Coordinates of C-alpha atoms and ligand atoms in Angstrom, one line a residue:
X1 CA 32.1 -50.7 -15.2
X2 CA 28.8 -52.5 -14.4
X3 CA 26.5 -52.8 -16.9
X4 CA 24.3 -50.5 -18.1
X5 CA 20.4 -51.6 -17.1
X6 CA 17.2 -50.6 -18.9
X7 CA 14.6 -49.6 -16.8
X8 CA 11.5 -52.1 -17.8
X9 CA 7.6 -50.8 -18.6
X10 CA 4.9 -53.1 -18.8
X11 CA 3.7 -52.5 -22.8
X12 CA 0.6 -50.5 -21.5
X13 CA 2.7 -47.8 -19.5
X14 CA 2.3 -44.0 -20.7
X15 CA 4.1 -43.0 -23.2
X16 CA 5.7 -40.0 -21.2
X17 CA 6.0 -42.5 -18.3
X18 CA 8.2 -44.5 -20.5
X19 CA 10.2 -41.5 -21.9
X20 CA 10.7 -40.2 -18.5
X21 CA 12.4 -43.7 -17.7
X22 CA 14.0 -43.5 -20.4
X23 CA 15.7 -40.3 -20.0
X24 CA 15.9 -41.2 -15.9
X25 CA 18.1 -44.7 -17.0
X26 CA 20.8 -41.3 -19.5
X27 CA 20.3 -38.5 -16.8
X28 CA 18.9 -38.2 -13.2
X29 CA 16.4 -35.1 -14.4
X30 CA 13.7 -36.8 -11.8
X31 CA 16.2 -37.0 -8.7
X32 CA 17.4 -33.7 -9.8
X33 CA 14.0 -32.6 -9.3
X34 CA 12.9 -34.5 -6.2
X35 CA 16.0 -33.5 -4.7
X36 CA 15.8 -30.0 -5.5
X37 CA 12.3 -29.1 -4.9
X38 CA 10.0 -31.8 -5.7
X39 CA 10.5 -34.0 -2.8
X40 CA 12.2 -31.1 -0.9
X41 CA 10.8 -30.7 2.4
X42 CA 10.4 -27.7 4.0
X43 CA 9.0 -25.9 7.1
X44 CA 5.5 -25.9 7.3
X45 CA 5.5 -22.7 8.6
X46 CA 7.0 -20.0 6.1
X47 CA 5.2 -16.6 6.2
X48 CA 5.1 -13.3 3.4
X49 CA 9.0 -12.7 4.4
X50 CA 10.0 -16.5 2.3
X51 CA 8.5 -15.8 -1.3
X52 CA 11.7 -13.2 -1.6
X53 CA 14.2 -16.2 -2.6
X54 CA 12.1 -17.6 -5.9
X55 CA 11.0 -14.1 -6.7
X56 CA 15.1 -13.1 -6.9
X57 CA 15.1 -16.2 -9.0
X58 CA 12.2 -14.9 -11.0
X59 CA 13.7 -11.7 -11.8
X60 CA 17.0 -12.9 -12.6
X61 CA 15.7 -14.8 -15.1
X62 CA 13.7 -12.0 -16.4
X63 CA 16.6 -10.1 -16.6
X64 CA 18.8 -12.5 -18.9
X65 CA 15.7 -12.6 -21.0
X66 CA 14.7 -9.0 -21.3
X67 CA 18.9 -8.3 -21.4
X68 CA 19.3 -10.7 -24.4
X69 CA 16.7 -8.8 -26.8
X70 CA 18.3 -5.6 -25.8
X71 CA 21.6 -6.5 -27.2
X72 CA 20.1 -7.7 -29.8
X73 CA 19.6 -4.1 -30.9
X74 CA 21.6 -1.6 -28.5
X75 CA 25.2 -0.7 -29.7
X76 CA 28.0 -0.7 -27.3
X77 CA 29.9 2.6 -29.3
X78 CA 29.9 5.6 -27.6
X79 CA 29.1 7.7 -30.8
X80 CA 26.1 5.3 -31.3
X81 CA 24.8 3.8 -27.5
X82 CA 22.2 6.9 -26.5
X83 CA 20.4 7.0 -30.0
X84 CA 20.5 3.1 -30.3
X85 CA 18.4 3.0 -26.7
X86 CA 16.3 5.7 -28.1
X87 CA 15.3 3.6 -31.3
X88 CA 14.4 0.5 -28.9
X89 CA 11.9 2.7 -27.6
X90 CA 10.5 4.1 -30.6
X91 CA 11.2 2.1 -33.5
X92 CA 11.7 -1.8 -32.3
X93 CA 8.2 -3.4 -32.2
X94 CA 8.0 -3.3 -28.0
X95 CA 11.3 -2.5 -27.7
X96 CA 9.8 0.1 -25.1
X97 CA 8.5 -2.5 -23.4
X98 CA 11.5 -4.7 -23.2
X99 CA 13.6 -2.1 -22.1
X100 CA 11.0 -0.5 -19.4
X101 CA 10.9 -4.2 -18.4
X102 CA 14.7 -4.6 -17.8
X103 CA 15.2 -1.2 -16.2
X104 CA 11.8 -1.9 -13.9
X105 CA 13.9 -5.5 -13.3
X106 CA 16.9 -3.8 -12.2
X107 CA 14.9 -1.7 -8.8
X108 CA 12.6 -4.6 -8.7
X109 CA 15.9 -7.0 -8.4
X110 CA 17.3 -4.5 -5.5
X111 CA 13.9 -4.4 -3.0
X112 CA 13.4 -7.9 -3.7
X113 CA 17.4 -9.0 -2.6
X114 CA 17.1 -5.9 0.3
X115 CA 13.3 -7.7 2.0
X116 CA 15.4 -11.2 1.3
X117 CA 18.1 -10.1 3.4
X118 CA 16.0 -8.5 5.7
X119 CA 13.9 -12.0 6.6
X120 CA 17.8 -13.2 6.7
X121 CA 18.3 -10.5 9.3
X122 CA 14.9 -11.1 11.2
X123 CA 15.4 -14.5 11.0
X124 CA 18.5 -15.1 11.8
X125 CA 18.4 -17.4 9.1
X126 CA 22.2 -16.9 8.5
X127 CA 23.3 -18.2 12.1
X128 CA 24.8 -22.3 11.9
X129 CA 24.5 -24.5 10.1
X130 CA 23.4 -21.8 7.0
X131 CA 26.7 -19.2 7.1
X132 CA 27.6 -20.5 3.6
X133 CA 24.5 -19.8 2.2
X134 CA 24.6 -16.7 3.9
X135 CA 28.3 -15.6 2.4
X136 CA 27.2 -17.4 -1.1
X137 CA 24.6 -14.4 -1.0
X138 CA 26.9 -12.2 -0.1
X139 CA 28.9 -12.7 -2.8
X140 CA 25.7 -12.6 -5.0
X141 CA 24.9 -9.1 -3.7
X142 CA 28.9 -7.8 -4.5
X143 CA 27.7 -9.2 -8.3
X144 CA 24.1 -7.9 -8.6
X145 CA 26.2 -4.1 -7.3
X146 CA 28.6 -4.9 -9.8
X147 CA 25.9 -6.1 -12.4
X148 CA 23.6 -2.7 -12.0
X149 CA 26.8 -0.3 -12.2
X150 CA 28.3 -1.8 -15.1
X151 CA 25.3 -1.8 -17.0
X152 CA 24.1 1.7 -15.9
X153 CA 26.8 3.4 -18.3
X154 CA 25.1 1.8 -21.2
X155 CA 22.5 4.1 -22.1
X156 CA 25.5 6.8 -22.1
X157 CA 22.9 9.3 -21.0
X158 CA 23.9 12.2 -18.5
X159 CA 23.8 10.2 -15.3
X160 CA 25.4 7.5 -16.9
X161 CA 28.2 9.6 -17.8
X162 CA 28.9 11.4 -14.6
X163 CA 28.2 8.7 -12.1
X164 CA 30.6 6.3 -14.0
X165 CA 33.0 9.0 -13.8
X166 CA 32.6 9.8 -10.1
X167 CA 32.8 5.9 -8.8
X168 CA 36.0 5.0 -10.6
X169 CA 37.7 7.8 -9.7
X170 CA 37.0 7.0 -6.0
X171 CA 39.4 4.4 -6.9
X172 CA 41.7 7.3 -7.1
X173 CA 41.9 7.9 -3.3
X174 CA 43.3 4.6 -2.2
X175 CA 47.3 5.6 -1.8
X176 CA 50.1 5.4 -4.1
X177 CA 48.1 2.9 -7.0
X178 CA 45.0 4.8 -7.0
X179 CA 45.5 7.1 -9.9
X180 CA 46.6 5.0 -12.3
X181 CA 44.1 1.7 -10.6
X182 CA 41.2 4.5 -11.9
X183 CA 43.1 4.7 -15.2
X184 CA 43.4 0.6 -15.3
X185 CA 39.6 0.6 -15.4
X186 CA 38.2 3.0 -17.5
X187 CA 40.7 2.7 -20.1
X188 CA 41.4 6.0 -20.8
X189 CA 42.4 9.1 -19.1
X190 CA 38.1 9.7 -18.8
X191 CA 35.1 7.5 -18.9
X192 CA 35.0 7.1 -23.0
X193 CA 34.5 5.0 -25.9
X194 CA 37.0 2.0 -24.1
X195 CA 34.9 2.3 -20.4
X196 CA 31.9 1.5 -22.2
X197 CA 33.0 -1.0 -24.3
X198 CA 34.5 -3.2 -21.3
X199 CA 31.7 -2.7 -18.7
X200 CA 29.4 -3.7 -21.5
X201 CA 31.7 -6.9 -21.6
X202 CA 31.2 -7.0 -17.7
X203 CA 27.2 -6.4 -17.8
X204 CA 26.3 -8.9 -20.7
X205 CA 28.4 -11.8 -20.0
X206 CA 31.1 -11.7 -16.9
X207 CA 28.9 -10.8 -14.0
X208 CA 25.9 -12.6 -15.5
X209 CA 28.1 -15.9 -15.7
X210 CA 29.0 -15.7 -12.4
X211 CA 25.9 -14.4 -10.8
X212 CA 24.2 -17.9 -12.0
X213 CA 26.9 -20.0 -10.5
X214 CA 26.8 -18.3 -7.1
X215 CA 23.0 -18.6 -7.2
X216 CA 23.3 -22.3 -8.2
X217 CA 25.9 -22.8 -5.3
X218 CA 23.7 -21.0 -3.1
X219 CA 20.4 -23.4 -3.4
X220 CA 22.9 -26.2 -3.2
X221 CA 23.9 -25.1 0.1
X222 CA 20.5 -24.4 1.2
X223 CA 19.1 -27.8 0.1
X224 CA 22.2 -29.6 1.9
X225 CA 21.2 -27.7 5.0
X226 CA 17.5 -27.8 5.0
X227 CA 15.8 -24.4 5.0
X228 CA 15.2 -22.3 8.4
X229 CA 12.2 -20.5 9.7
X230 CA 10.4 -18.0 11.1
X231 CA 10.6 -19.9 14.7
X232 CA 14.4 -20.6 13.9
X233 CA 13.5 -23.8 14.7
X234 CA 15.5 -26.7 13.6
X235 CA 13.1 -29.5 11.7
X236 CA 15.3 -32.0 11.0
X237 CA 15.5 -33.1 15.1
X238 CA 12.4 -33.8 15.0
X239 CA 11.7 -36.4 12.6
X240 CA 8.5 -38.2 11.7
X241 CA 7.9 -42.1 11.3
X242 CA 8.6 -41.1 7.4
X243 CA 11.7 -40.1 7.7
X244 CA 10.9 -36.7 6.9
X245 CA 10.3 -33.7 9.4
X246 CA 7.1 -33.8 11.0
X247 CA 6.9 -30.2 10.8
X248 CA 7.7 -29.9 7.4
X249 CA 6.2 -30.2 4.1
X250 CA 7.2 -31.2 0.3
X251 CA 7.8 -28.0 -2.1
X252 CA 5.5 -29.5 -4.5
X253 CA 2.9 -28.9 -4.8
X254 CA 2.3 -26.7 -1.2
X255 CA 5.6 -24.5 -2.2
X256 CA 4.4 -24.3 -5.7
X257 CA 0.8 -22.7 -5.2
X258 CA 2.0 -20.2 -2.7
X259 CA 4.6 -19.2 -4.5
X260 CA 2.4 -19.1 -7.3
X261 CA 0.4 -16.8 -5.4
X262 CA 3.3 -14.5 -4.9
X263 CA 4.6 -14.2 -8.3
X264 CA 1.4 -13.1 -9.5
X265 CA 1.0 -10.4 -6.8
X266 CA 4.8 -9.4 -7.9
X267 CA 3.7 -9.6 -11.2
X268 CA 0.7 -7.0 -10.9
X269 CA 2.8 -4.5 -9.0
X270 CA 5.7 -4.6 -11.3
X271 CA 3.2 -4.5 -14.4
X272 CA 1.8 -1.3 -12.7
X273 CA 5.0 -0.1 -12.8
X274 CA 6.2 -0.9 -16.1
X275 CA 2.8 0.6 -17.6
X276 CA 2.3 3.2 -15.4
X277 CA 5.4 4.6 -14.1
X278 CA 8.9 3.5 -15.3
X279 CA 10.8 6.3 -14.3
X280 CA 9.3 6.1 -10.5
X281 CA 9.7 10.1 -9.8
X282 CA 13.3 9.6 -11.4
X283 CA 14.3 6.9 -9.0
X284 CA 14.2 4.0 -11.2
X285 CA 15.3 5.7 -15.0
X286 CA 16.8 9.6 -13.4
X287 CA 15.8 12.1 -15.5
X288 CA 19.0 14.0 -16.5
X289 CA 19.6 10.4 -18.3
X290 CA 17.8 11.7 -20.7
X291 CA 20.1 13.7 -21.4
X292 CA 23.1 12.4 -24.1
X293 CA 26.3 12.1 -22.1
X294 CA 28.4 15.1 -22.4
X295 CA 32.3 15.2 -21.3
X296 CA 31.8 18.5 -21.1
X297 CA 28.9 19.5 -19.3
X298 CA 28.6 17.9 -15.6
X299 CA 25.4 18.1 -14.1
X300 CA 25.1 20.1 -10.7
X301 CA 24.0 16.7 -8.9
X302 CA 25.1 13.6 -9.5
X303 CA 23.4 10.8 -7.3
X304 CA 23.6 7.0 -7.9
X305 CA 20.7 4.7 -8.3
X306 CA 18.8 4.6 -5.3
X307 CA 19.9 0.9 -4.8
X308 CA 23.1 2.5 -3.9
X309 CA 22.4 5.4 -2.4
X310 CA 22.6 4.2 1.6
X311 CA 26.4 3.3 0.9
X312 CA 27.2 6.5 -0.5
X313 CA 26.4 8.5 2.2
X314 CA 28.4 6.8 4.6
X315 CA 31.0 8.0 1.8
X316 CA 29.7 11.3 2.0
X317 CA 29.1 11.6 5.5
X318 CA 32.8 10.8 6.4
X319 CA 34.0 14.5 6.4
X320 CA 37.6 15.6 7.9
X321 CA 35.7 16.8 10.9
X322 CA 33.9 13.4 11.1
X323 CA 37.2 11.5 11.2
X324 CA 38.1 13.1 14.9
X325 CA 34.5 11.8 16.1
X326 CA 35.7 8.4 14.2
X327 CA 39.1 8.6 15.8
X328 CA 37.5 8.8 19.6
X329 CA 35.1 5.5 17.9
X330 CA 37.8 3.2 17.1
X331 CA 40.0 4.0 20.0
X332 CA 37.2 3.3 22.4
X333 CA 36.0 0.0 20.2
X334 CA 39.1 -1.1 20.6
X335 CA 39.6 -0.1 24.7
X336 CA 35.8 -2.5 25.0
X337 CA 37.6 -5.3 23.2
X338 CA 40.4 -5.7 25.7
X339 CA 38.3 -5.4 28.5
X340 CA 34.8 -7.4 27.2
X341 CA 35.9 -10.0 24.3
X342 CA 36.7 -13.3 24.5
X343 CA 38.2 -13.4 21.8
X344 CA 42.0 -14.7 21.9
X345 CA 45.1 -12.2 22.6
X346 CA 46.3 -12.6 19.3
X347 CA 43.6 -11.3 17.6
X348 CA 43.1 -8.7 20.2
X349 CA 46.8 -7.5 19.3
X350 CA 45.8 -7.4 15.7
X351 CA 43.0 -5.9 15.7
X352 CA 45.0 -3.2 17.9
X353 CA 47.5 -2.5 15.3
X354 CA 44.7 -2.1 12.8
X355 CA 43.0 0.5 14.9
X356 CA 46.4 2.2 15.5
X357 CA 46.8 2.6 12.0
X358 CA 43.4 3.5 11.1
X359 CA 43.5 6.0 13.9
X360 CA 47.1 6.9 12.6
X361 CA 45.8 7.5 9.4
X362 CA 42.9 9.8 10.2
X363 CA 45.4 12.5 11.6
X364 CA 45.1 16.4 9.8
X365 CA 47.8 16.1 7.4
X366 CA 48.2 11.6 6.9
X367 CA 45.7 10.4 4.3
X368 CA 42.4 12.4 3.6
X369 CA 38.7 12.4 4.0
X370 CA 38.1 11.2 0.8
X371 CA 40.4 7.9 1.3
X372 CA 38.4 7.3 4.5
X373 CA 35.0 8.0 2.4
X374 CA 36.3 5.0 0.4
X375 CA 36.9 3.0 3.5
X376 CA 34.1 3.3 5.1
X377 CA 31.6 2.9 2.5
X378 CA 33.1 0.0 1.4
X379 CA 33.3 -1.5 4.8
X380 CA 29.5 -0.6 5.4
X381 CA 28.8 -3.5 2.4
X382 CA 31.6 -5.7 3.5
X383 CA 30.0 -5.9 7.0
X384 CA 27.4 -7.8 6.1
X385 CA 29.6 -10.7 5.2
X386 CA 30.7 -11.1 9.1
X387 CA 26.9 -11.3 10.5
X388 CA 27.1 -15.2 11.1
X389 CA 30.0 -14.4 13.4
X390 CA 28.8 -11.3 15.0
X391 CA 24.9 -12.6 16.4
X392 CA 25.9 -14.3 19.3
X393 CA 22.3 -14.7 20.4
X394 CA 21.2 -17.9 22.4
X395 CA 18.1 -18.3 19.7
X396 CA 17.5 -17.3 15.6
X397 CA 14.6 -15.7 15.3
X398 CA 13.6 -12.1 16.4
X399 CA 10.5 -13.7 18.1
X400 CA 12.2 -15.3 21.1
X401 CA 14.7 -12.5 21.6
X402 CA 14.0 -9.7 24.2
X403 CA 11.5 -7.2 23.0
X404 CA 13.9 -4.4 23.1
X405 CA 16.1 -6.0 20.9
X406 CA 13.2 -5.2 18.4
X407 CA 14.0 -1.4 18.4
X408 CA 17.7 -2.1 18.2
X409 CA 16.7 -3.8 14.8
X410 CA 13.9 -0.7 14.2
X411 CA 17.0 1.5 14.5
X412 CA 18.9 0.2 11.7
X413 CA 16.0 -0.3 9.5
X414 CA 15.7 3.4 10.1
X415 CA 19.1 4.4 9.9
X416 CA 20.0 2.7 6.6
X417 CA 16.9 4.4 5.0
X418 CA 17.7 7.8 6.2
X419 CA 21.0 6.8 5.0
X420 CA 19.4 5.6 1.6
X421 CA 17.1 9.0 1.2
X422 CA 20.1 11.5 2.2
X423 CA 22.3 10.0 -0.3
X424 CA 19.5 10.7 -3.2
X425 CA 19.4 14.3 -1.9
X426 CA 22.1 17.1 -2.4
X427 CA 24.8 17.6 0.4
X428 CA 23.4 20.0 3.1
X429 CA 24.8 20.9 6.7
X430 CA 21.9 19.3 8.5
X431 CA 22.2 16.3 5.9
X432 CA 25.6 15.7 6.5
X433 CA 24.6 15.4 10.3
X434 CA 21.9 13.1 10.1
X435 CA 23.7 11.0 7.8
X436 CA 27.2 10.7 10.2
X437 CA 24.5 10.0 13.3
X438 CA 23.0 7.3 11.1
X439 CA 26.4 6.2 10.3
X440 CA 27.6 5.9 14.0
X441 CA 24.2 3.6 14.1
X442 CA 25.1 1.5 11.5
X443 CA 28.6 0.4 12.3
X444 CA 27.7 0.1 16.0
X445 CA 24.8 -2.2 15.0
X446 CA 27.4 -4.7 14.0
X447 CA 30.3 -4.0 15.7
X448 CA 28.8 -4.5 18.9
X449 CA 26.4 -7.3 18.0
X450 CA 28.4 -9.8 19.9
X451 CA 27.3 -8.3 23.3
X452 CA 23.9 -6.8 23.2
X453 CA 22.9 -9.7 20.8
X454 CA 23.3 -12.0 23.9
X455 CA 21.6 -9.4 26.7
X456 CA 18.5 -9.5 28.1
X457 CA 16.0 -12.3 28.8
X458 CA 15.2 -14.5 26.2
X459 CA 11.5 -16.6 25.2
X460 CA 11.5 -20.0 25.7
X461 CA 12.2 -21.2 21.9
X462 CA 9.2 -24.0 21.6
X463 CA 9.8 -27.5 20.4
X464 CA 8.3 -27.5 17.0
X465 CA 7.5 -24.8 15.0
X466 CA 3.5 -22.7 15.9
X467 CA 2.1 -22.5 12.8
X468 CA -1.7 -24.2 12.8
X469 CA -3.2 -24.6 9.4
X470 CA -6.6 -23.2 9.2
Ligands
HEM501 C1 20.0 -13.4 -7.2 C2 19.8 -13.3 -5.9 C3 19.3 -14.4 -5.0 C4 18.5 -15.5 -5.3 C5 17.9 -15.9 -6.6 C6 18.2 -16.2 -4.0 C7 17.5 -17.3 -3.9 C8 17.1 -17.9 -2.7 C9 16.1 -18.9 -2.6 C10 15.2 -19.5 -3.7 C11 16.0 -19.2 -1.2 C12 15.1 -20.2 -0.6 C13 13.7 -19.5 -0.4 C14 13.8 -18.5 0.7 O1 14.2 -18.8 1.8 O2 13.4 -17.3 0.4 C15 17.1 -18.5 -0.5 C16 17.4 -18.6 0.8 C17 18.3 -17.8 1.5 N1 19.0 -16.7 0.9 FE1 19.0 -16.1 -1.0 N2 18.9 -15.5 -3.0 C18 19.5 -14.4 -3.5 C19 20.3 -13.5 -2.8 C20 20.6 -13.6 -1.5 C21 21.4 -12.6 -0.7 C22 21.9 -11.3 -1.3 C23 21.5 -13.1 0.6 C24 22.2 -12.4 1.7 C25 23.3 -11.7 1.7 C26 20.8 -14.3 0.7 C27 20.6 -15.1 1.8 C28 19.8 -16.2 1.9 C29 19.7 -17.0 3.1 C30 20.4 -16.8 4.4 C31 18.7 -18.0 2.8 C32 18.3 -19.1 3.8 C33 17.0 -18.8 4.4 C34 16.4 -19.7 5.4 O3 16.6 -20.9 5.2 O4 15.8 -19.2 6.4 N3 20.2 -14.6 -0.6 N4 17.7 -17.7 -1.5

């Protein structure tokens, strides 16, 4: 082992100069910063769409704050959860406030990871040499899902109640283990005193723990890369006589301020919220949660949170009579695959038998709608996972791509919000339609990426990135 070497001061350095060195000789806190953002350089050119990824950071950490009072006074005891909420709102000095903050934080948390994803989308920030970063999210976004359903059953209000109830017994459709899989989780033969008790467990330190890892790993694998942007320009080929990116510029302090900027327009807005509005029209706090969960009364509609709510209508919208049209879906998919993909026989082969048995499956009388419900709406999140695979196109960004491919893109925007808005509202015939249409949209968006992504006639991508400072 070499030996250990003192950084020397000249007697007349700053003291916090000195302490800094000091601590620099014991721990590498100012490479961990340089490294990290300090000295990170980034493209010059990031617009609105890149403030998205420190204000996720921002709420997260509001989240862990506001979450930790709450515990400090909410009980997890089914005879005692609703009243201990209430008495954070009227009795703990701001306990209103803290708890309007963390249930504000939980929507907030969802628009701000759905417009991050969305830059991701526009961007094509997920494409080489980012995938990891991409799936790192991915897995963040299975956690935050996790995260919001866990803790929703705290307040053991009416909605808490009944859509804890309805999701684990969707567990119940998958074959053979599903009954007793349902069971497994909740503990008990209903959602009770045990459920609550373990997904508080889950909300307040599982998930949590490894929600900040995945967000650690997924900066780590964004600084190794070097961020994209809005050109989908790569930075790092063109280097300056610096050694840094000519197009690019260090986080601090030009990051910092704009960012800056953006947390204190977040901040406003959410404020507004908090003060003004934290049950948003029964989106963000529904108002049957009012309500003290009741085993035996069940409310005539039970919706998730609207974070949730574009999922569960592909669930809802796979009827039996939906499956033919599915059947005639798959079977074609998998007729274009032979015929178009590259891909290599085996794989072809597999995927064959996988469509057989789907298609199999989906016969009157073999396993039901609801199974398929389950399916589907799991597969509608699990998509997203395979994007980096799916975009074939020659360039990143949405800019150089054909301008038609800018209503393919409009189409799923719309699609997943019609999905999103049907799945607040109560089952109707017409609903049900709009929603399987929507559904057709969305799978076919990605299942079919790999050939329209690469059609049409592309811009000319420019050498380095257009952005001119003012
Ligand atoms: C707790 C949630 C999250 C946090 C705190 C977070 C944080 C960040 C930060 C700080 C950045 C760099 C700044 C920026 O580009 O906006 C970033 C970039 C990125 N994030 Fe996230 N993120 C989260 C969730 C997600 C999710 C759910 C996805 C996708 C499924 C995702 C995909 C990406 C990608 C692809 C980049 C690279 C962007 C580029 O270089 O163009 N992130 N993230």
């Amino acid at each position: 082992m070499g030996a250990f070497k003192e950084t020397k001061f000249p007697a007349d350095a700053p003291a916090a100069k000195k302490l800094m060195g000091w601590v620099d000789d014991r721990f590498p806190a100012t490479k961990l910063w340089n490294d990290q953002w300090g000295k990170y350089y980034a493209p010059k050119n990031f617009n609105f769409w890149y403030i998205f990824g420190s204000l996720a950071m921002l709420v997260l950490v509001l989240q862990i704050v506001t979450g930790i009072f709450l515990t400090m006074h909410y009980k997890p005891d089914a005879g005692l959860a609703f009243a201990s909420v209430e008495y954070i709102m009227r009795e703990v000095p701001w306990g209103w406030l803290v708890r309007y903050m963390h249930s504000t934080g939980a929507s907030a948390f969802f628009i701000i990871v759905y417009l991050h994803m969305t830059r991701g989308l526009m961007y094509g920030s997920y494409r080489k040499p980012r995938e990891l970063i991409w799936l790192f999210g991915f897995a963040i976004f299975l956690c935050l899902m996790a995260e919001a359903f866990f803790g929703y059953l705290l307040p053991w209000g009416q909605m808490s109640y009944w859509g804890a109830q309805v999701i684990v017994n969707l567990f119940g459709a998958i074959p053979l283990i599903g009954p007793d899989l349902s069971l497994w989780i909740r503990g008990d033969y209903v959602v009770s005193d045990a459920t609550l008790n373990r997904f508080f467990a889950f909300h307040v330190i599982a998930i949590p723990l490894v929600l900040l890892g995945l967000v650690a790993a997924h900066l780590i694998a964004l600084h190794e890369v070097g961020s994209s942007n809005p050109d989908g320009i790569e930075v790092k080929e063109n280097l300056g006589p610096d050694g840094h990116p000519v197009d690019s510029i260090p986080s601090h302090p030009y990051y910092t301020v704009h960012d800056l900027f953006g947390v204190s327009v977040f901040l406003t807005i959410f404020s507004a919220v908090v003060f003004f509005a934290p049950e948003m029209g029964g989106y963000f706090l529904e108002y049957n949660n009012f309500l003290p969960g009741d085993s035996m009364k069940t409310p005539p509609h039970i919706a998730p949170t609207w974070y949730f709510t574009a999922f569960y209508s592909v669930l809802r919208a796979t009827t039996s009579d939906f499956l033919w049209v599915l059947m005639v879906g798959i079977a074609a998919y998998t007729a274009f695959l032979w015929m178009k993909s590259k891909l290599s026989s085996m794989v072809k082969i597999a995927v064959s038998v996988i469509a057989l048995a789907m298609i199999v499956g989906m016969v009157p009388g073999a396993l039901d709608a609801k199974f398929w419900g389950v399916v589907f709406f799991g597969g509608s999140v699990v998509i997203l996972a395979f994007l980096p695979w799916l975009d074939h196109s020659p360039v990143k960004s949405i800019r150089y791509r054909p301008d038609w491919h800018k209503y393919v893109y409009a189409g799923l925007a719309v699609s997943f919000v019609a999905l999103g808005y049907l799945g607040t509202q109560p089952p109707s015939p017409i609903g049900t339609i709009i929603a399987q249409i929507a559904t057709l949209y969305y799978f076919g968006f990605f299942l079919l990426m790999p050939w329209w992504s690469e059609m049409g006639t592309f811009k000319k991508v420019p050498d380095r990135v257009v952005f001119h400072a003012h």
